[in-house]
Amino acid sequence: MKKNEKNTERRFRFNVWLMLACLLLSLLIWAATLYIEDPHGLRANESAAVDLMAAEEFL
Amino acid sequence: MGFLLSATNAAQSNLLLDVFHFLKQEILQMGVGDIIRNVVDILLVTFVLYVAVRFLWDRRAGKLLLGLTVWLIALLLSRLFRLFAFGTILEAITQAGILVLAVIFQPELRDALETIGGVPFKNIKNLSSDTKNEQVVEGINAICEAATDMSRTKTGALIVIERSTKLGDIIRSGVHVDAHLSPYTLRSIFFPNSPLHDGAVVIRNMRICSAGCLLPLTRRQDIDPNLGTRHRAALGMSESCDAVIVVVSEETGTISVAYNRTLTRDFTSQTLKLRLSEILLSTAETGAVFTEEKTDEKE
């Protein structure tokens, strides 16, 4: 019975760590997809602003 | 070379800073609705990942899972660092790979979909582990019926039911079977002079995983000298893991159970069913009878 309780505790800890690892991975996936998709066009605006500045300098 | 490395490091740190600033701007621009939506998004992805990992882990696909994870990370990084050639190849192979995975995991996918479709939402956790009492009860009935029949005919048998301690080494010492657990299959395996009758049967996730397996013998000197190698092997197995071992004696037809370093003898069909239910059903809900992790603890 004692061994069963220890096994149960180990399984619980394993599941907790697995859940945390999945959470971390999902945060990374979320950040990466947000950066790639750029829903609000922040990166596009920034690069457009950089291009505009470069064009102004050129002129 | 040092120049190239430092240039690469500089490029990567610029990219990371870029991503960090981008995320900071995005988060600052978010309204309450957007925050809730993104939190739900993250939680859903976490849940799907967790269920997928547990699902594949229980099906001994841990290495395949690791390979898939590495593959997905490579795909993500190729898009992040804009490695178009590498990314194109990965994506092309991924599209074909998805079909290949569906073919390989067709039985598991079918089980998963039937589980989702056939039970209330609260039982979706069963998708990740097959902790269904019905399966365990069915398995216990099959083992008891087989043990009783073999006891009547004095057919020697050694049946190991894996629990939380993985028995990969023991399984590999035998012949891979992966058959439905039924009294007929067990009796066929232990039928005298059949190719797999020597050795033990290992049951994993209530399926006959392997037959003809070699078990470690007990080194104890204080056991009944009348006990043969079969019983010693059962006792030895129970000393090194938390498995339950059912033994049928070839000489006397006695049914014994070895569990937690103890060998108990003279079971009838009813008492065997009770004993197995006591051990296996009490831990079925926590998934112990469907192995999840290896324990290194030895008492």
mmCIF file of N, CA and C in Angstrom, chain B residues 66-149:
data_model
loop_
_atom_site.group_PDB
_atom_site.id
_atom_site.type_symbol
_atom_site.label_atom_id
_atom_site.label_comp_id
_atom_site.label_asym_id
_atom_site.label_seq_id
_atom_site.Cartn_x
_atom_site.Cartn_y
_atom_site.Cartn_z
ATOM 1 N N LEU B 66 9.072 12.014 -29.344
ATOM 2 C CA LEU B 66 10.255 12.883 -29.236
ATOM 3 C C LEU B 66 10.695 13.339 -30.627
ATOM 4 N N GLY B 67 10.708 12.393 -31.539
ATOM 5 C CA GLY B 67 11.082 12.712 -32.925
ATOM 6 C C GLY B 67 10.140 13.738 -33.527
ATOM 7 N N LEU B 68 8.848 13.574 -33.275
ATOM 8 C CA LEU B 68 7.854 14.522 -33.804
ATOM 9 C C LEU B 68 8.064 15.907 -33.217
ATOM 10 N N THR B 69 8.384 15.941 -31.921
ATOM 11 C CA THR B 69 8.601 17.226 -31.248
ATOM 12 C C THR B 69 9.783 17.941 -31.860
ATOM 13 N N VAL B 70 10.867 17.194 -32.045
ATOM 14 C CA VAL B 70 12.058 17.798 -32.651
ATOM 15 C C VAL B 70 11.728 18.323 -34.049
ATOM 16 N N TRP B 71 10.952 17.530 -34.779
ATOM 17 C CA TRP B 71 10.568 17.916 -36.140
ATOM 18 C C TRP B 71 9.773 19.218 -36.137
ATOM 19 N N LEU B 72 8.799 19.301 -35.220
ATOM 20 C CA LEU B 72 7.948 20.506 -35.168
ATOM 21 C C LEU B 72 8.756 21.734 -34.752
ATOM 22 N N ILE B 73 9.676 21.528 -33.814
ATOM 23 C CA ILE B 73 10.516 22.649 -33.372
ATOM 24 C C ILE B 73 11.381 23.126 -34.536
ATOM 25 N N ALA B 74 11.918 22.154 -35.290
ATOM 26 C CA ALA B 74 12.747 22.530 -36.452
ATOM 27 C C ALA B 74 11.930 23.332 -37.459
ATOM 28 N N LEU B 75 10.683 22.899 -37.655
ATOM 29 C CA LEU B 75 9.787 23.583 -38.599
ATOM 30 C C LEU B 75 9.514 25.017 -38.142
ATOM 31 N N LEU B 76 9.245 25.143 -36.852
ATOM 32 C CA LEU B 76 8.936 26.456 -36.287
ATOM 33 C C LEU B 76 10.146 27.381 -36.374
ATOM 34 N N LEU B 77 11.311 26.813 -36.053
ATOM 35 C CA LEU B 77 12.531 27.634 -36.075
ATOM 36 C C LEU B 77 12.874 28.051 -37.505
ATOM 37 N N SER B 78 12.613 27.167 -38.449
ATOM 38 C CA SER B 78 12.933 27.510 -39.844
ATOM 39 C C SER B 78 12.084 28.696 -40.304
ATOM 40 N N ARG B 79 10.827 28.747 -39.812
ATOM 41 C CA ARG B 79 9.968 29.891 -40.192
ATOM 42 C C ARG B 79 10.391 31.143 -39.434
ATOM 43 N N LEU B 80 10.777 30.952 -38.178
ATOM 44 C CA LEU B 80 11.169 32.089 -37.349
ATOM 45 C C LEU B 80 12.433 32.759 -37.882
ATOM 46 N N PHE B 81 13.394 31.933 -38.244
ATOM 47 C CA PHE B 81 14.658 32.469 -38.745
ATOM 48 C C PHE B 81 14.646 32.633 -40.270
ATOM 49 N N ARG B 82 13.447 32.425 -40.853
ATOM 50 C CA ARG B 82 13.269 32.629 -42.307
ATOM 51 C C ARG B 82 14.256 31.794 -43.124
ATOM 52 N N LEU B 83 14.395 30.531 -42.758
ATOM 53 C CA LEU B 83 15.236 29.608 -43.544
ATOM 54 C C LEU B 83 14.323 28.962 -44.575
ATOM 55 N N PHE B 84 14.146 29.640 -45.695
ATOM 56 C CA PHE B 84 13.093 29.265 -46.649
ATOM 57 C C PHE B 84 13.343 27.898 -47.282
ATOM 58 N N ALA B 85 14.608 27.644 -47.684
ATOM 59 C CA ALA B 85 14.879 26.367 -48.359
ATOM 60 C C ALA B 85 14.636 25.206 -47.406
ATOM 61 N N PHE B 86 15.217 25.293 -46.220
ATOM 62 C CA PHE B 86 15.072 24.234 -45.215
ATOM 63 C C PHE B 86 13.599 24.087 -44.823
ATOM 64 N N GLY B 87 12.943 25.223 -44.643
ATOM 65 C CA GLY B 87 11.531 25.209 -44.248
ATOM 66 C C GLY B 87 10.644 24.583 -45.305
ATOM 67 N N THR B 88 10.948 24.854 -46.575
ATOM 68 C CA THR B 88 10.146 24.286 -47.666
ATOM 69 C C THR B 88 10.260 22.767 -47.681
ATOM 70 N N ILE B 89 11.482 22.280 -47.493
ATOM 71 C CA ILE B 89 11.675 20.812 -47.476
ATOM 72 C C ILE B 89 10.933 20.202 -46.292
ATOM 73 N N LEU B 90 11.071 20.827 -45.127
ATOM 74 C CA LEU B 90 10.400 20.299 -43.928
ATOM 75 C C LEU B 90 8.893 20.271 -44.120
ATOM 76 N N GLU B 91 8.350 21.353 -44.692
ATOM 77 C CA GLU B 91 6.900 21.424 -44.883
ATOM 78 C C GLU B 91 6.429 20.384 -45.874
ATOM 79 N N ALA B 92 7.206 20.168 -46.924
ATOM 80 C CA ALA B 92 6.823 19.167 -47.929
ATOM 81 C C ALA B 92 6.792 17.777 -47.302
ATOM 82 N N ILE B 93 7.807 17.480 -46.495
ATOM 83 C CA ILE B 93 7.856 16.162 -45.847
ATOM 84 C C ILE B 93 6.765 16.055 -44.792
ATOM 85 N N THR B 94 6.462 17.148 -44.102
ATOM 86 C CA THR B 94 5.427 17.141 -43.067
ATOM 87 C C THR B 94 4.075 16.782 -43.665
ATOM 88 N N GLN B 95 3.774 17.332 -44.822
ATOM 89 C CA GLN B 95 2.462 17.050 -45.443
ATOM 90 C C GLN B 95 2.309 15.562 -45.722
ATOM 91 N N ALA B 96 3.391 14.945 -46.215
ATOM 92 C CA ALA B 96 3.327 13.495 -46.451
ATOM 93 C C ALA B 96 3.340 12.744 -45.123
ATOM 94 N N GLY B 97 4.090 13.289 -44.153
ATOM 95 C CA GLY B 97 4.238 12.635 -42.851
ATOM 96 C C GLY B 97 2.918 12.527 -42.107
ATOM 97 N N ILE B 98 2.060 13.533 -42.253
ATOM 98 C CA ILE B 98 0.765 13.526 -41.575
ATOM 99 C C ILE B 98 -0.057 12.320 -42.031
ATOM 100 N N LEU B 99 -0.007 12.057 -43.323
ATOM 101 C CA LEU B 99 -0.750 10.907 -43.863
ATOM 102 C C LEU B 99 -0.159 9.602 -43.341
ATOM 103 N N VAL B 100 1.168 9.545 -43.301
ATOM 104 C CA VAL B 100 1.848 8.334 -42.811
ATOM 105 C C VAL B 100 1.475 8.079 -41.350
ATOM 106 N N LEU B 101 1.458 9.146 -40.543
ATOM 107 C CA LEU B 101 1.104 9.004 -39.122
ATOM 108 C C LEU B 101 -0.332 8.513 -38.968
ATOM 109 N N ALA B 102 -1.206 9.018 -39.797
ATOM 110 C CA ALA B 102 -2.613 8.595 -39.716
ATOM 111 C C ALA B 102 -2.734 7.103 -40.008
ATOM 112 N N VAL B 103 -1.931 6.603 -40.935
ATOM 113 C CA VAL B 103 -1.977 5.175 -41.263
ATOM 114 C C VAL B 103 -1.384 4.358 -40.114
ATOM 115 N N ILE B 104 -0.246 4.840 -39.572
ATOM 116 C CA ILE B 104 0.418 4.101 -38.492
ATOM 117 C C ILE B 104 -0.474 4.047 -37.254
ATOM 118 N N PHE B 105 -1.104 5.188 -36.917
ATOM 119 C CA PHE B 105 -1.875 5.270 -35.681
ATOM 120 C C PHE B 105 -3.374 5.094 -35.901
ATOM 121 N N GLN B 106 -3.739 4.446 -36.970
ATOM 122 C CA GLN B 106 -5.178 4.298 -37.268
ATOM 123 C C GLN B 106 -5.963 3.641 -36.121
ATOM 124 N N PRO B 107 -5.459 2.527 -35.526
ATOM 125 C CA PRO B 107 -6.244 1.936 -34.423
ATOM 126 C C PRO B 107 -6.356 2.870 -33.217
ATOM 127 N N GLU B 108 -5.246 3.564 -32.905
ATOM 128 C CA GLU B 108 -5.274 4.465 -31.756
ATOM 129 C C GLU B 108 -6.185 5.662 -32.018
ATOM 130 N N LEU B 109 -6.152 6.191 -33.230
ATOM 131 C CA LEU B 109 -7.020 7.324 -33.573
ATOM 132 C C LEU B 109 -8.482 6.902 -33.495
ATOM 133 N N ARG B 110 -8.748 5.702 -33.934
ATOM 134 C CA ARG B 110 -10.125 5.194 -33.893
ATOM 135 C C ARG B 110 -10.595 5.099 -32.444
ATOM 136 N N ASP B 111 -9.703 4.528 -31.579
ATOM 137 C CA ASP B 111 -10.032 4.428 -30.150
ATOM 138 C C ASP B 111 -10.311 5.798 -29.564
ATOM 139 N N ALA B 112 -9.440 6.754 -29.935
ATOM 140 C CA ALA B 112 -9.554 8.100 -29.377
ATOM 141 C C ALA B 112 -10.874 8.746 -29.793
ATOM 142 N N LEU B 113 -11.206 8.629 -31.080
ATOM 143 C CA LEU B 113 -12.447 9.241 -31.570
ATOM 144 C C LEU B 113 -13.671 8.570 -30.959
ATOM 145 N N GLU B 114 -13.607 7.252 -30.805
ATOM 146 C CA GLU B 114 -14.740 6.548 -30.186
ATOM 147 C C GLU B 114 -14.897 6.978 -28.737
ATOM 148 N N THR B 115 -13.758 7.205 -28.063
ATOM 149 C CA THR B 115 -13.808 7.646 -26.672
ATOM 150 C C THR B 115 -14.436 9.023 -26.563
ATOM 151 N N ILE B 116 -14.029 9.941 -27.453
ATOM 152 C CA ILE B 116 -14.596 11.294 -27.418
ATOM 153 C C ILE B 116 -16.083 11.245 -27.753
ATOM 154 N N GLY B 117 -16.423 10.489 -28.757
ATOM 155 C CA GLY B 117 -17.800 10.489 -29.224
ATOM 156 C C GLY B 117 -18.755 9.742 -28.325
ATOM 157 N N GLY B 118 -18.254 8.737 -27.592
ATOM 158 C CA GLY B 118 -19.163 7.849 -26.879
ATOM 159 C C GLY B 118 -19.361 8.147 -25.412
ATOM 160 N N VAL B 119 -18.605 9.075 -24.847
ATOM 161 C CA VAL B 119 -18.703 9.306 -23.405
ATOM 162 C C VAL B 119 -18.890 10.788 -23.121
ATOM 163 N N PRO B 120 -19.383 11.107 -21.860
ATOM 164 C CA PRO B 120 -19.538 12.521 -21.507
ATOM 165 C C PRO B 120 -18.201 13.244 -21.495
ATOM 166 N N PHE B 121 -18.251 14.557 -21.511
ATOM 167 C CA PHE B 121 -17.059 15.392 -21.627
ATOM 168 C C PHE B 121 -16.059 15.113 -20.504
ATOM 169 N N LYS B 122 -16.559 14.861 -19.296
ATOM 170 C CA LYS B 122 -15.661 14.674 -18.173
ATOM 171 C C LYS B 122 -14.771 13.458 -18.343
ATOM 172 N N ASN B 123 -15.148 12.559 -19.253
ATOM 173 C CA ASN B 123 -14.328 11.364 -19.461
ATOM 174 C C ASN B 123 -13.302 11.549 -20.560
ATOM 175 N N ILE B 124 -13.148 12.775 -21.072
ATOM 176 C CA ILE B 124 -12.161 12.982 -22.134
ATOM 177 C C ILE B 124 -10.763 12.681 -21.610
ATOM 178 N N LYS B 125 -10.571 12.764 -20.289
ATOM 179 C CA LYS B 125 -9.260 12.412 -19.757
ATOM 180 C C LYS B 125 -8.906 10.985 -20.091
ATOM 181 N N ASN B 126 -9.894 10.140 -20.337
ATOM 182 C CA ASN B 126 -9.603 8.760 -20.707
ATOM 183 C C ASN B 126 -8.917 8.667 -22.055
ATOM 184 N N LEU B 127 -8.966 9.728 -22.827
ATOM 185 C CA LEU B 127 -8.282 9.760 -24.107
ATOM 186 C C LEU B 127 -6.785 9.618 -23.890
ATOM 187 N N SER B 128 -6.288 10.207 -22.810
ATOM 188 C CA SER B 128 -4.869 10.197 -22.573
ATOM 189 C C SER B 128 -4.408 8.938 -21.865
ATOM 190 N N SER B 129 -5.274 8.261 -21.188
ATOM 191 C CA SER B 129 -4.901 7.000 -20.557
ATOM 192 C C SER B 129 -6.133 6.103 -20.539
ATOM 193 N N ASP B 130 -5.892 4.809 -20.756
ATOM 194 C CA ASP B 130 -7.052 3.915 -20.906
ATOM 195 C C ASP B 130 -7.579 3.422 -19.578
ATOM 196 N N THR B 131 -7.730 4.344 -18.637
ATOM 197 C CA THR B 131 -8.140 3.918 -17.303
ATOM 198 C C THR B 131 -9.626 3.663 -17.306
ATOM 199 N N LYS B 132 -10.051 2.588 -17.955
ATOM 200 C CA LYS B 132 -11.452 2.223 -17.929
ATOM 201 C C LYS B 132 -11.571 0.966 -17.085
ATOM 202 N N ASN B 133 -12.385 1.084 -16.077
ATOM 203 C CA ASN B 133 -12.582 -0.069 -15.202
ATOM 204 C C ASN B 133 -13.111 -1.270 -15.962
ATOM 205 N N GLU B 134 -13.927 -1.011 -16.990
ATOM 206 C CA GLU B 134 -14.519 -2.126 -17.751
ATOM 207 C C GLU B 134 -13.428 -2.976 -18.386
ATOM 208 N N GLN B 135 -12.398 -2.319 -18.920
ATOM 209 C CA GLN B 135 -11.301 -3.060 -19.549
ATOM 210 C C GLN B 135 -10.576 -3.913 -18.519
ATOM 211 N N VAL B 136 -10.360 -3.319 -17.322
ATOM 212 C CA VAL B 136 -9.638 -4.041 -16.277
ATOM 213 C C VAL B 136 -10.460 -5.239 -15.816
ATOM 214 N N VAL B 137 -11.766 -5.021 -15.631
ATOM 215 C CA VAL B 137 -12.640 -6.110 -15.176
ATOM 216 C C VAL B 137 -12.655 -7.241 -16.211
ATOM 217 N N GLU B 138 -12.738 -6.840 -17.474
ATOM 218 C CA GLU B 138 -12.722 -7.824 -18.571
ATOM 219 C C GLU B 138 -11.428 -8.631 -18.549
ATOM 220 N N GLY B 139 -10.318 -7.917 -18.350
ATOM 221 C CA GLY B 139 -9.007 -8.565 -18.294
ATOM 222 C C GLY B 139 -8.908 -9.527 -17.123
ATOM 223 N N ILE B 140 -9.392 -9.090 -15.959
ATOM 224 C CA ILE B 140 -9.356 -9.941 -14.765
ATOM 225 C C ILE B 140 -10.182 -11.205 -15.003
ATOM 226 N N ASN B 141 -11.350 -11.034 -15.594
ATOM 227 C CA ASN B 141 -12.206 -12.205 -15.868
ATOM 228 C C ASN B 141 -11.509 -13.190 -16.801
ATOM 229 N N ALA B 142 -10.840 -12.646 -17.821
ATOM 230 C CA ALA B 142 -10.141 -13.505 -18.787
ATOM 231 C C ALA B 142 -9.016 -14.281 -18.098
ATOM 232 N N ILE B 143 -8.261 -13.564 -17.255
ATOM 233 C CA ILE B 143 -7.139 -14.223 -16.566
ATOM 234 C C ILE B 143 -7.661 -15.287 -15.616
ATOM 235 N N CYS B 144 -8.725 -14.978 -14.873
ATOM 236 C CA CYS B 144 -9.272 -15.946 -13.905
ATOM 237 C C CYS B 144 -9.814 -17.176 -14.623
ATOM 238 N N GLU B 145 -10.513 -16.948 -15.716
ATOM 239 C CA GLU B 145 -11.065 -18.084 -16.462
ATOM 240 C C GLU B 145 -9.944 -18.966 -16.993
ATOM 241 N N ALA B 146 -8.923 -18.327 -17.557
ATOM 242 C CA ALA B 146 -7.793 -19.095 -18.103
ATOM 243 C C ALA B 146 -7.061 -19.844 -16.994
ATOM 244 N N ALA B 147 -6.823 -19.153 -15.868
ATOM 245 C CA ALA B 147 -6.092 -19.776 -14.756
ATOM 246 C C ALA B 147 -6.865 -20.972 -14.205
ATOM 247 N N THR B 148 -8.165 -20.823 -14.085
ATOM 248 C CA THR B 148 -9.002 -21.916 -13.567
ATOM 249 C C THR B 148 -8.965 -23.125 -14.510
ATOM 250 N N ASP B 149 -9.084 -22.853 -15.804
ATOM 251 C CA ASP B 149 -9.042 -23.954 -16.787
ATOM 252 C C ASP B 149 -7.692 -24.651 -16.761
#
